Structure formats: structure tokens, C-alpha cells
Amino acid sequence: MQTVLFHQTIFGPIHSRRLGTSLGVNLSPNDGKVCSFDCLYCEAGYNAQGPGTTGLPARAEVGRLLEEKLSAMAAAGDRLDVITFSGNGEPTLHPDFEGIIDDVVKIRDRYFPHVKISVLCNSTRLSDESVCRALRRVDNNILKLDSAVESTMRLLDRPNDPAFTVDALIPRLVAFGASAIIQTMITRGSHDGHRIDNSTDAEVDALIEAYRRINPASIMLYTIDRPTPERSLQRVPRERLDAIAARIKKETGIKVSVAG
């Protein structure tokens, strides 16, 4: 079974297809996975591998490790574009997420004031006001919407909470509006005998309707780039991604970026 990608709380910098030179913040365990989705395409593997033994990093430890890293990078004159909350699961599940965001903003301002702070969020915790407050404080609030078709979302993202639905999610995304960036994974394949393809015209129709309602600052389309737990999943050709992006931009007027 594929296992976690990141064995440190602060990792990188790495090159991100979407964000540039990125220093990662992993609020999940260093030896396990904690997530409210169990996506077929997750590069960190399935949730079945378990949460590991190290536990979630403490707020003070996150701040200490980040300050050490940024201090060293600033002294060395290193380049940095973004600090990105990502890692081995969903960062907003951390019970001190809001406080950690406050700490990271202060530390960023001390060493790299022009660097952006990004959170890659699967949107499952938008019913929590503390999480929403924290997300509104970052530069790039990147929220997931992989499909506006309920059956496809459930097959591809596999939410842990049966009450999590597209119909419940979209109004929460609407509440963020232009302060949000919506990210959508486009892929094809099958799982347990069910065909999955959110690149079809019908899927794009549903996404366009949702994007219109949300009216985000921009949309990020991307496809798989590394091995996935569900091995049948395929990269969608760049030509198809570009065609989907062009249609979305034409029909919504929203800026769309593509990482193929």
C-alpha cells in the first residue's frame, strides 16, 4: 500500500506545479495519515494505512520549526514564493488550526513578508467558523470541488462523513466567493466496477453551474502527476484540460489556470 509522502512537519522547499517554490507545512502525523476524505488519487495513499504513532504536531512545535527554517533561508538568501499547508492529510482537522495560521502569518511577516501563505483544503470543514476565520486570513485560500455531481464526488473523494454532500458544500463555497480559489482534480478511471470520468461534457456543465454560483477569484484545474492508490486512474491529456479551461473561462468569465 502506498504510504505517506512527508515525514517532517516543515518540508521542502519543493517546486509546486501550481504555486512555485513552496515550503510545506504538514499538520498531519509524520508517520501516518489523517484526512476527512479518502480520495482515490491521493498521493499520500489511502486512510487505511492509519494515523501512525507520532500524533499531530503541537502548535508551538510548528511555529518553532517554521521560524528555524525561515530564519536559515533568509540568512542564506534563498528564494521562496509560498508557504503551503499540505502534507499527509487535511490541515484544517488540526484542533489548533486557527492559532497556527496566526503564528505562521507573524513568522512569515518577520522573515519573508512578500511570500504568500496558501492552504490546500478539501472543503470538508467549512461548517466550522474557526476554520473559516483562519482561511480568510491567508493569501491563497484553495478549496476543493472535484465534481458538482454527487455520485462522482462520492466515488472520487470518498468523504468520511455521509452527511457531506455537494448540495451542502456549494453554499459554503459561495460564502467565500472571491476570497477563494477553487481547485478541481480532473481524472478518469474506475473503482470497484464503477467508471469515473469528471472530464465529460456533463460533468463540466455541472462544474460551470457551481463555479458561477461560487464566483471565486480563480479556478485551478489539474490532473494526476504521481502514482495513485487507485491504479486505474489516468492523466487527462493537456489538450482536454485546456479545452475545459477555455470553456469555463468563456462561460463564467473566471480566471482559470491549468497544471497538466
PDB file of C-alpha atoms in Angstrom:
ATOM      1  CA  MET A   1       0.000   0.000   0.000  1.00  0.00           C
ATOM      2  CA  GLN A   2       1.219   3.489  -0.859  1.00  0.00           C
ATOM      3  CA  THR A   3       2.201   5.397   2.277  1.00  0.00           C
ATOM      4  CA  VAL A   4       2.642   8.973   3.437  1.00  0.00           C
ATOM      5  CA  LEU A   5       4.787  11.384   1.446  1.00  0.00           C
ATOM      6  CA  PHE A   6       6.072  13.689   4.144  1.00  0.00           C
ATOM      7  CA  HIS A   7       7.979  12.656   7.267  1.00  0.00           C
ATOM      8  CA  GLN A   8       8.555  16.166   8.601  1.00  0.00           C
ATOM      9  CA  THR A   9       6.311  18.947   9.861  1.00  0.00           C
ATOM     10  CA  ILE A  10       8.157  21.563   7.758  1.00  0.00           C
ATOM     11  CA  PHE A  11       9.357  20.192   4.431  1.00  0.00           C
ATOM     12  CA  GLY A  12      10.970  21.469   1.265  1.00  0.00           C
ATOM     13  CA  PRO A  13      11.135  23.891  -0.370  1.00  0.00           C
ATOM     14  CA  ILE A  14       9.785  21.946  -3.325  1.00  0.00           C
ATOM     15  CA  HIS A  15       8.609  23.039  -6.756  1.00  0.00           C
ATOM     16  CA  SER A  16       4.828  23.125  -6.992  1.00  0.00           C
ATOM     17  CA  ARG A  17       3.166  22.952 -10.404  1.00  0.00           C
ATOM     18  CA  ARG A  18       0.563  25.428  -9.241  1.00  0.00           C
ATOM     19  CA  LEU A  19       2.326  27.641  -6.682  1.00  0.00           C
ATOM     20  CA  GLY A  20       6.044  27.890  -7.489  1.00  0.00           C
ATOM     21  CA  THR A  21       8.817  27.411  -4.897  1.00  0.00           C
ATOM     22  CA  SER A  22       6.886  26.175  -1.878  1.00  0.00           C
ATOM     23  CA  LEU A  23       7.811  25.479   1.737  1.00  0.00           C
ATOM     24  CA  GLY A  24       5.403  22.874   3.066  1.00  0.00           C
ATOM     25  CA  VAL A  25       3.645  22.726   6.435  1.00  0.00           C
ATOM     26  CA  ASN A  26       2.339  19.273   7.350  1.00  0.00           C
ATOM     27  CA  LEU A  27      -0.172  19.373  10.221  1.00  0.00           C
ATOM     28  CA  SER A  28      -0.764  15.612   9.994  1.00  0.00           C
ATOM     29  CA  PRO A  29       1.377  12.942  11.674  1.00  0.00           C
ATOM     30  CA  ASN A  30       4.830  12.352  10.182  1.00  0.00           C
ATOM     31  CA  ASP A  31       4.237   8.608  10.003  1.00  0.00           C
ATOM     32  CA  GLY A  32       0.518   8.353   9.203  1.00  0.00           C
ATOM     33  CA  LYS A  33      -2.448   9.947   7.509  1.00  0.00           C
ATOM     34  CA  VAL A  34      -5.388  11.870   8.965  1.00  0.00           C
ATOM     35  CA  CYS A  35      -7.983  13.050   6.458  1.00  0.00           C
ATOM     36  CA  SER A  36     -11.723  13.576   6.152  1.00  0.00           C
ATOM     37  CA  PHE A  37     -11.598  12.405   2.518  1.00  0.00           C
ATOM     38  CA  ASP A  38     -10.119   9.139   1.252  1.00  0.00           C
ATOM     39  CA  CYS A  39      -9.526  10.215  -2.341  1.00  0.00           C
ATOM     40  CA  LEU A  40      -8.729   7.629  -4.974  1.00  0.00           C
ATOM     41  CA  TYR A  41      -5.970   9.881  -6.301  1.00  0.00           C
ATOM     42  CA  CYS A  42      -4.319  10.938  -3.016  1.00  0.00           C
ATOM     43  CA  GLU A  43      -0.534  10.887  -3.370  1.00  0.00           C
ATOM     44  CA  ALA A  44      -0.269  10.147   0.372  1.00  0.00           C
ATOM     45  CA  GLY A  45      -2.179   6.864  -0.029  1.00  0.00           C
ATOM     46  CA  TYR A  46      -5.420   5.604   1.487  1.00  0.00           C
ATOM     47  CA  ASN A  47      -6.545   6.348   5.038  1.00  0.00           C
ATOM     48  CA  ALA A  48      -6.410   2.625   5.798  1.00  0.00           C
ATOM     49  CA  GLN A  49      -2.673   2.945   6.458  1.00  0.00           C
ATOM     50  CA  GLY A  50      -3.686   4.540   9.761  1.00  0.00           C
ATOM     51  CA  PRO A  51      -2.720   7.685  11.692  1.00  0.00           C
ATOM     52  CA  GLY A  52       0.704   6.406  12.744  1.00  0.00           C
ATOM     53  CA  THR A  53       2.250   6.929  16.171  1.00  0.00           C
ATOM     54  CA  THR A  54       3.689  10.470  16.208  1.00  0.00           C
ATOM     55  CA  GLY A  55       0.379  12.315  16.523  1.00  0.00           C
ATOM     56  CA  LEU A  56      -0.436  15.790  15.279  1.00  0.00           C
ATOM     57  CA  PRO A  57       2.360  18.330  15.742  1.00  0.00           C
ATOM     58  CA  ALA A  58       1.820  20.773  18.599  1.00  0.00           C
ATOM     59  CA  ARG A  59       1.152  24.415  17.734  1.00  0.00           C
ATOM     60  CA  ALA A  60       4.338  25.595  19.458  1.00  0.00           C
ATOM     61  CA  GLU A  61       6.412  22.997  17.611  1.00  0.00           C
ATOM     62  CA  VAL A  62       5.030  24.087  14.246  1.00  0.00           C
ATOM     63  CA  GLY A  63       5.968  27.686  14.988  1.00  0.00           C
ATOM     64  CA  ARG A  64       9.428  26.798  16.264  1.00  0.00           C
ATOM     65  CA  LEU A  65      10.282  24.628  13.275  1.00  0.00           C
ATOM     66  CA  LEU A  66       8.974  27.150  10.782  1.00  0.00           C
ATOM     67  CA  GLU A  67      10.905  30.010  12.375  1.00  0.00           C
ATOM     68  CA  GLU A  68      14.120  27.976  12.332  1.00  0.00           C
ATOM     69  CA  LYS A  69      13.658  27.174   8.641  1.00  0.00           C
ATOM     70  CA  LEU A  70      12.697  30.671   7.504  1.00  0.00           C
ATOM     71  CA  SER A  71      15.492  32.245   9.537  1.00  0.00           C
ATOM     72  CA  ALA A  72      18.042  29.958   7.871  1.00  0.00           C
ATOM     73  CA  MET A  73      16.576  30.563   4.407  1.00  0.00           C
ATOM     74  CA  ALA A  74      16.581  34.337   4.870  1.00  0.00           C
ATOM     75  CA  ALA A  75      20.199  34.281   6.071  1.00  0.00           C
ATOM     76  CA  ALA A  76      21.192  32.228   3.011  1.00  0.00           C
ATOM     77  CA  GLY A  77      19.311  34.498   0.604  1.00  0.00           C
ATOM     78  CA  ASP A  78      17.155  31.618  -0.604  1.00  0.00           C
ATOM     79  CA  ARG A  79      14.188  32.190  -2.887  1.00  0.00           C
ATOM     80  CA  LEU A  80      10.665  31.392  -1.673  1.00  0.00           C
ATOM     81  CA  ASP A  81       7.294  32.026  -3.331  1.00  0.00           C
ATOM     82  CA  VAL A  82       4.817  30.460  -0.928  1.00  0.00           C
ATOM     83  CA  ILE A  83       4.323  28.668   2.389  1.00  0.00           C
ATOM     84  CA  THR A  84       1.816  25.894   1.733  1.00  0.00           C
ATOM     85  CA  PHE A  85      -0.281  23.942   4.221  1.00  0.00           C
ATOM     86  CA  SER A  86      -0.455  20.476   2.670  1.00  0.00           C
ATOM     87  CA  GLY A  87       1.076  17.180   3.787  1.00  0.00           C
ATOM     88  CA  ASN A  88      -0.321  13.812   4.861  1.00  0.00           C
ATOM     89  CA  GLY A  89      -3.971  14.759   5.236  1.00  0.00           C
ATOM     90  CA  GLU A  90      -6.390  17.635   5.736  1.00  0.00           C
ATOM     91  CA  PRO A  91      -4.715  20.547   7.581  1.00  0.00           C
ATOM     92  CA  THR A  92      -7.964  22.048   8.879  1.00  0.00           C
ATOM     93  CA  LEU A  93      -8.538  18.943  11.032  1.00  0.00           C
ATOM     94  CA  HIS A  94      -5.821  20.148  13.412  1.00  0.00           C
ATOM     95  CA  PRO A  95      -7.569  21.395  16.592  1.00  0.00           C
ATOM     96  CA  ASP A  96      -5.256  24.454  16.744  1.00  0.00           C
ATOM     97  CA  PHE A  97      -5.534  25.300  13.049  1.00  0.00           C
ATOM     98  CA  GLU A  98      -6.656  28.889  13.605  1.00  0.00           C
ATOM     99  CA  GLY A  99      -3.906  29.586  16.114  1.00  0.00           C
ATOM    100  CA  ILE A 100      -1.284  28.011  13.871  1.00  0.00           C
ATOM    101  CA  ILE A 101      -2.398  30.218  10.990  1.00  0.00           C
ATOM    102  CA  ASP A 102      -1.988  33.285  13.232  1.00  0.00           C
ATOM    103  CA  ASP A 103       1.526  32.142  14.223  1.00  0.00           C
ATOM    104  CA  VAL A 104       2.567  31.431  10.633  1.00  0.00           C
ATOM    105  CA  VAL A 105       1.386  34.857   9.445  1.00  0.00           C
ATOM    106  CA  LYS A 106       3.509  36.561  12.140  1.00  0.00           C
ATOM    107  CA  ILE A 107       6.590  34.435  11.396  1.00  0.00           C
ATOM    108  CA  ARG A 108       6.187  34.950   7.649  1.00  0.00           C
ATOM    109  CA  ASP A 109       5.962  38.707   8.141  1.00  0.00           C
ATOM    110  CA  ARG A 110       9.204  38.655  10.148  1.00  0.00           C
ATOM    111  CA  TYR A 111      11.348  36.860   7.561  1.00  0.00           C
ATOM    112  CA  PHE A 112       9.601  36.802   4.147  1.00  0.00           C
ATOM    113  CA  PRO A 113       6.853  39.441   4.236  1.00  0.00           C
ATOM    114  CA  HIS A 114       6.174  39.231   0.492  1.00  0.00           C
ATOM    115  CA  VAL A 115       5.743  35.436   0.444  1.00  0.00           C
ATOM    116  CA  LYS A 116       2.187  34.128   0.102  1.00  0.00           C
ATOM    117  CA  ILE A 117       0.560  31.697   2.516  1.00  0.00           C
ATOM    118  CA  SER A 118      -1.569  29.005   0.873  1.00  0.00           C
ATOM    119  CA  VAL A 119      -3.846  26.358   2.337  1.00  0.00           C
ATOM    120  CA  LEU A 120      -4.821  23.327   0.261  1.00  0.00           C
ATOM    121  CA  CYS A 121      -8.167  22.485   1.838  1.00  0.00           C
ATOM    122  CA  ASN A 122     -10.602  19.709   0.906  1.00  0.00           C
ATOM    123  CA  SER A 123     -13.588  21.872   1.962  1.00  0.00           C
ATOM    124  CA  THR A 124     -14.977  19.362   4.468  1.00  0.00           C
ATOM    125  CA  ARG A 125     -14.542  21.673   7.486  1.00  0.00           C
ATOM    126  CA  LEU A 126     -16.223  24.799   6.147  1.00  0.00           C
ATOM    127  CA  SER A 127     -19.063  24.364   8.639  1.00  0.00           C
ATOM    128  CA  ASP A 128     -16.567  25.252  11.420  1.00  0.00           C
ATOM    129  CA  GLU A 129     -16.403  29.021  11.966  1.00  0.00           C
ATOM    130  CA  SER A 130     -12.895  28.851  13.437  1.00  0.00           C
ATOM    131  CA  VAL A 131     -11.654  27.134  10.281  1.00  0.00           C
ATOM    132  CA  CYS A 132     -13.411  29.720   8.103  1.00  0.00           C
ATOM    133  CA  ARG A 133     -11.893  32.616  10.044  1.00  0.00           C
ATOM    134  CA  ALA A 134      -8.428  31.139   9.625  1.00  0.00           C
ATOM    135  CA  LEU A 135      -8.872  30.516   5.909  1.00  0.00           C
ATOM    136  CA  ARG A 136      -9.889  34.130   5.372  1.00  0.00           C
ATOM    137  CA  ARG A 137      -6.555  35.275   6.848  1.00  0.00           C
ATOM    138  CA  VAL A 138      -4.340  33.549   4.278  1.00  0.00           C
ATOM    139  CA  ASP A 139      -3.348  34.814   0.840  1.00  0.00           C
ATOM    140  CA  ASN A 140      -4.373  31.745  -1.156  1.00  0.00           C
ATOM    141  CA  ASN A 141      -7.417  30.014   0.270  1.00  0.00           C
ATOM    142  CA  ILE A 142      -7.553  26.996  -2.066  1.00  0.00           C
ATOM    143  CA  LEU A 143     -10.764  24.992  -1.668  1.00  0.00           C
ATOM    144  CA  LYS A 144     -11.574  21.693  -3.325  1.00  0.00           C
ATOM    145  CA  LEU A 145     -14.512  20.988  -5.616  1.00  0.00           C
ATOM    146  CA  ASP A 146     -13.724  17.930  -7.740  1.00  0.00           C
ATOM    147  CA  SER A 147     -17.239  17.381  -9.022  1.00  0.00           C
ATOM    148  CA  ALA A 148     -20.610  19.065  -8.745  1.00  0.00           C
ATOM    149  CA  VAL A 149     -22.251  15.686  -9.412  1.00  0.00           C
ATOM    150  CA  GLU A 150     -22.959  13.937  -6.105  1.00  0.00           C
ATOM    151  CA  SER A 151     -22.289  10.382  -7.308  1.00  0.00           C
ATOM    152  CA  THR A 152     -18.940  11.346  -8.865  1.00  0.00           C
ATOM    153  CA  MET A 153     -17.834  13.285  -5.793  1.00  0.00           C
ATOM    154  CA  ARG A 154     -18.620  10.314  -3.558  1.00  0.00           C
ATOM    155  CA  LEU A 155     -16.763   7.876  -5.821  1.00  0.00           C
ATOM    156  CA  LEU A 156     -13.687  10.053  -6.316  1.00  0.00           C
ATOM    157  CA  ASP A 157     -13.293  11.846  -2.970  1.00  0.00           C
ATOM    158  CA  ARG A 158     -14.940   9.297  -0.648  1.00  0.00           C
ATOM    159  CA  PRO A 159     -15.851  11.610   2.277  1.00  0.00           C
ATOM    160  CA  ASN A 160     -15.780  10.029   5.733  1.00  0.00           C
ATOM    161  CA  ASP A 161     -18.934  11.876   6.773  1.00  0.00           C
ATOM    162  CA  PRO A 162     -22.061  10.577   4.984  1.00  0.00           C
ATOM    163  CA  ALA A 163     -23.705  13.959   5.642  1.00  0.00           C
ATOM    164  CA  PHE A 164     -21.133  15.710   3.450  1.00  0.00           C
ATOM    165  CA  THR A 165     -22.845  16.388   0.120  1.00  0.00           C
ATOM    166  CA  VAL A 166     -22.360  18.627  -2.898  1.00  0.00           C
ATOM    167  CA  ASP A 167     -25.645  20.373  -2.100  1.00  0.00           C
ATOM    168  CA  ALA A 168     -24.392  21.227   1.383  1.00  0.00           C
ATOM    169  CA  LEU A 169     -20.914  22.177   0.205  1.00  0.00           C
ATOM    170  CA  ILE A 170     -21.669  24.666  -2.558  1.00  0.00           C
ATOM    171  CA  PRO A 171     -23.409  27.269  -0.337  1.00  0.00           C
ATOM    172  CA  ARG A 172     -20.375  27.146   1.968  1.00  0.00           C
ATOM    173  CA  LEU A 173     -18.114  27.813  -1.010  1.00  0.00           C
ATOM    174  CA  VAL A 174     -20.440  30.621  -2.109  1.00  0.00           C
ATOM    175  CA  ALA A 175     -19.902  32.242   1.304  1.00  0.00           C
ATOM    176  CA  PHE A 176     -16.184  32.581   0.468  1.00  0.00           C
ATOM    177  CA  GLY A 177     -16.783  33.845  -3.067  1.00  0.00           C
ATOM    178  CA  ALA A 178     -13.953  35.994  -4.395  1.00  0.00           C
ATOM    179  CA  SER A 179     -11.740  35.278  -1.361  1.00  0.00           C
ATOM    180  CA  ALA A 180     -11.386  31.656  -2.525  1.00  0.00           C
ATOM    181  CA  ILE A 181      -9.542  29.772  -5.233  1.00  0.00           C
ATOM    182  CA  ILE A 182     -11.331  26.592  -6.299  1.00  0.00           C
ATOM    183  CA  GLN A 183      -9.180  23.583  -7.182  1.00  0.00           C
ATOM    184  CA  THR A 184     -10.549  20.716  -9.251  1.00  0.00           C
ATOM    185  CA  MET A 185      -8.793  17.441  -9.976  1.00  0.00           C
ATOM    186  CA  ILE A 186      -9.693  16.110 -13.440  1.00  0.00           C
ATOM    187  CA  THR A 187      -9.143  12.398 -13.934  1.00  0.00           C
ATOM    188  CA  ARG A 188     -10.537   9.204 -15.453  1.00  0.00           C
ATOM    189  CA  GLY A 189     -10.594   5.584 -14.383  1.00  0.00           C
ATOM    190  CA  SER A 190     -12.661   3.102 -12.421  1.00  0.00           C
ATOM    191  CA  HIS A 191     -13.046   1.816  -8.879  1.00  0.00           C
ATOM    192  CA  ASP A 192     -14.877  -1.268  -7.633  1.00  0.00           C
ATOM    193  CA  GLY A 193     -16.537  -1.665 -11.010  1.00  0.00           C
ATOM    194  CA  HIS A 194     -17.684   1.965 -11.235  1.00  0.00           C
ATOM    195  CA  ARG A 195     -16.479   4.164 -14.078  1.00  0.00           C
ATOM    196  CA  ILE A 196     -15.176   7.608 -13.065  1.00  0.00           C
ATOM    197  CA  ASP A 197     -14.627  10.465 -15.505  1.00  0.00           C
ATOM    198  CA  ASN A 198     -15.138  14.071 -14.451  1.00  0.00           C
ATOM    199  CA  SER A 199     -13.810  15.392 -17.765  1.00  0.00           C
ATOM    200  CA  THR A 200     -17.062  14.702 -19.639  1.00  0.00           C
ATOM    201  CA  ASP A 201     -19.279  17.468 -21.005  1.00  0.00           C
ATOM    202  CA  ALA A 202     -21.980  16.636 -18.457  1.00  0.00           C
ATOM    203  CA  GLU A 203     -19.505  16.933 -15.568  1.00  0.00           C
ATOM    204  CA  VAL A 204     -18.140  20.210 -16.930  1.00  0.00           C
ATOM    205  CA  ASP A 205     -21.713  21.527 -17.293  1.00  0.00           C
ATOM    206  CA  ALA A 206     -22.312  20.870 -13.584  1.00  0.00           C
ATOM    207  CA  LEU A 207     -18.985  22.418 -12.586  1.00  0.00           C
ATOM    208  CA  ILE A 208     -19.685  25.551 -14.617  1.00  0.00           C
ATOM    209  CA  GLU A 209     -23.031  25.986 -12.886  1.00  0.00           C
ATOM    210  CA  ALA A 210     -21.324  25.620  -9.497  1.00  0.00           C
ATOM    211  CA  TYR A 211     -18.465  27.956 -10.410  1.00  0.00           C
ATOM    212  CA  ARG A 212     -20.969  30.609 -11.477  1.00  0.00           C
ATOM    213  CA  ARG A 213     -22.685  30.406  -8.092  1.00  0.00           C
ATOM    214  CA  ILE A 214     -19.425  30.484  -6.140  1.00  0.00           C
ATOM    215  CA  ASN A 215     -17.772  33.214  -8.255  1.00  0.00           C
ATOM    216  CA  PRO A 216     -14.267  32.557  -6.880  1.00  0.00           C
ATOM    217  CA  ALA A 217     -11.168  34.651  -7.538  1.00  0.00           C
ATOM    218  CA  SER A 218      -9.885  31.895  -9.832  1.00  0.00           C
ATOM    219  CA  ILE A 219     -10.061  28.196 -10.615  1.00  0.00           C
ATOM    220  CA  MET A 220      -7.175  25.683 -10.667  1.00  0.00           C
ATOM    221  CA  LEU A 221      -7.592  22.647 -12.895  1.00  0.00           C
ATOM    222  CA  TYR A 222      -5.058  19.860 -12.571  1.00  0.00           C
ATOM    223  CA  THR A 223      -4.649  16.163 -13.243  1.00  0.00           C
ATOM    224  CA  ILE A 224      -2.691  13.346 -11.629  1.00  0.00           C
ATOM    225  CA  ASP A 225       1.096  13.667 -11.685  1.00  0.00           C
ATOM    226  CA  ARG A 226       2.289  10.793  -9.462  1.00  0.00           C
ATOM    227  CA  PRO A 227       1.265   7.212  -8.658  1.00  0.00           C
ATOM    228  CA  THR A 228      -2.201   6.987  -7.091  1.00  0.00           C
ATOM    229  CA  PRO A 229      -3.760   4.415  -4.721  1.00  0.00           C
ATOM    230  CA  GLU A 230      -6.363   3.525  -7.366  1.00  0.00           C
ATOM    231  CA  ARG A 231      -4.044   2.417 -10.130  1.00  0.00           C
ATOM    232  CA  SER A 232      -6.656   2.631 -12.887  1.00  0.00           C
ATOM    233  CA  LEU A 233      -6.748   6.427 -12.705  1.00  0.00           C
ATOM    234  CA  GLN A 234      -5.319   8.196 -15.734  1.00  0.00           C
ATOM    235  CA  ARG A 235      -3.922  11.610 -16.532  1.00  0.00           C
ATOM    236  CA  VAL A 236      -6.282  13.672 -18.642  1.00  0.00           C
ATOM    237  CA  PRO A 237      -4.413  14.965 -21.714  1.00  0.00           C
ATOM    238  CA  ARG A 238      -3.317  18.585 -21.584  1.00  0.00           C
ATOM    239  CA  GLU A 239      -5.356  19.314 -24.708  1.00  0.00           C
ATOM    240  CA  ARG A 240      -8.560  18.257 -22.927  1.00  0.00           C
ATOM    241  CA  LEU A 241      -7.664  20.250 -19.810  1.00  0.00           C
ATOM    242  CA  ASP A 242      -7.029  23.328 -21.927  1.00  0.00           C
ATOM    243  CA  ALA A 243     -10.363  22.852 -23.723  1.00  0.00           C
ATOM    244  CA  ILE A 244     -12.214  22.526 -20.405  1.00  0.00           C
ATOM    245  CA  ALA A 245     -10.432  25.619 -19.060  1.00  0.00           C
ATOM    246  CA  ALA A 246     -11.274  27.650 -22.158  1.00  0.00           C
ATOM    247  CA  ARG A 247     -14.932  26.705 -21.913  1.00  0.00           C
ATOM    248  CA  ILE A 248     -15.116  27.537 -18.203  1.00  0.00           C
ATOM    249  CA  LYS A 249     -13.470  30.926 -18.759  1.00  0.00           C
ATOM    250  CA  LYS A 250     -15.749  31.721 -21.705  1.00  0.00           C
ATOM    251  CA  GLU A 251     -18.937  30.783 -19.889  1.00  0.00           C
ATOM    252  CA  THR A 252     -18.129  32.208 -16.456  1.00  0.00           C
ATOM    253  CA  GLY A 253     -15.563  34.969 -17.005  1.00  0.00           C
ATOM    254  CA  ILE A 254     -13.495  33.485 -14.148  1.00  0.00           C
ATOM    255  CA  LYS A 255      -9.718  33.157 -14.479  1.00  0.00           C
ATOM    256  CA  VAL A 256      -8.651  29.510 -14.932  1.00  0.00           C
ATOM    257  CA  SER A 257      -5.137  28.063 -14.583  1.00  0.00           C
ATOM    258  CA  VAL A 258      -4.134  24.581 -15.750  1.00  0.00           C
ATOM    259  CA  ALA A 259      -1.473  22.210 -14.411  1.00  0.00           C
ATOM    260  CA  GLY A 260      -1.257  19.207 -16.697  1.00  0.00           C
TER     261      GLY A 260
END
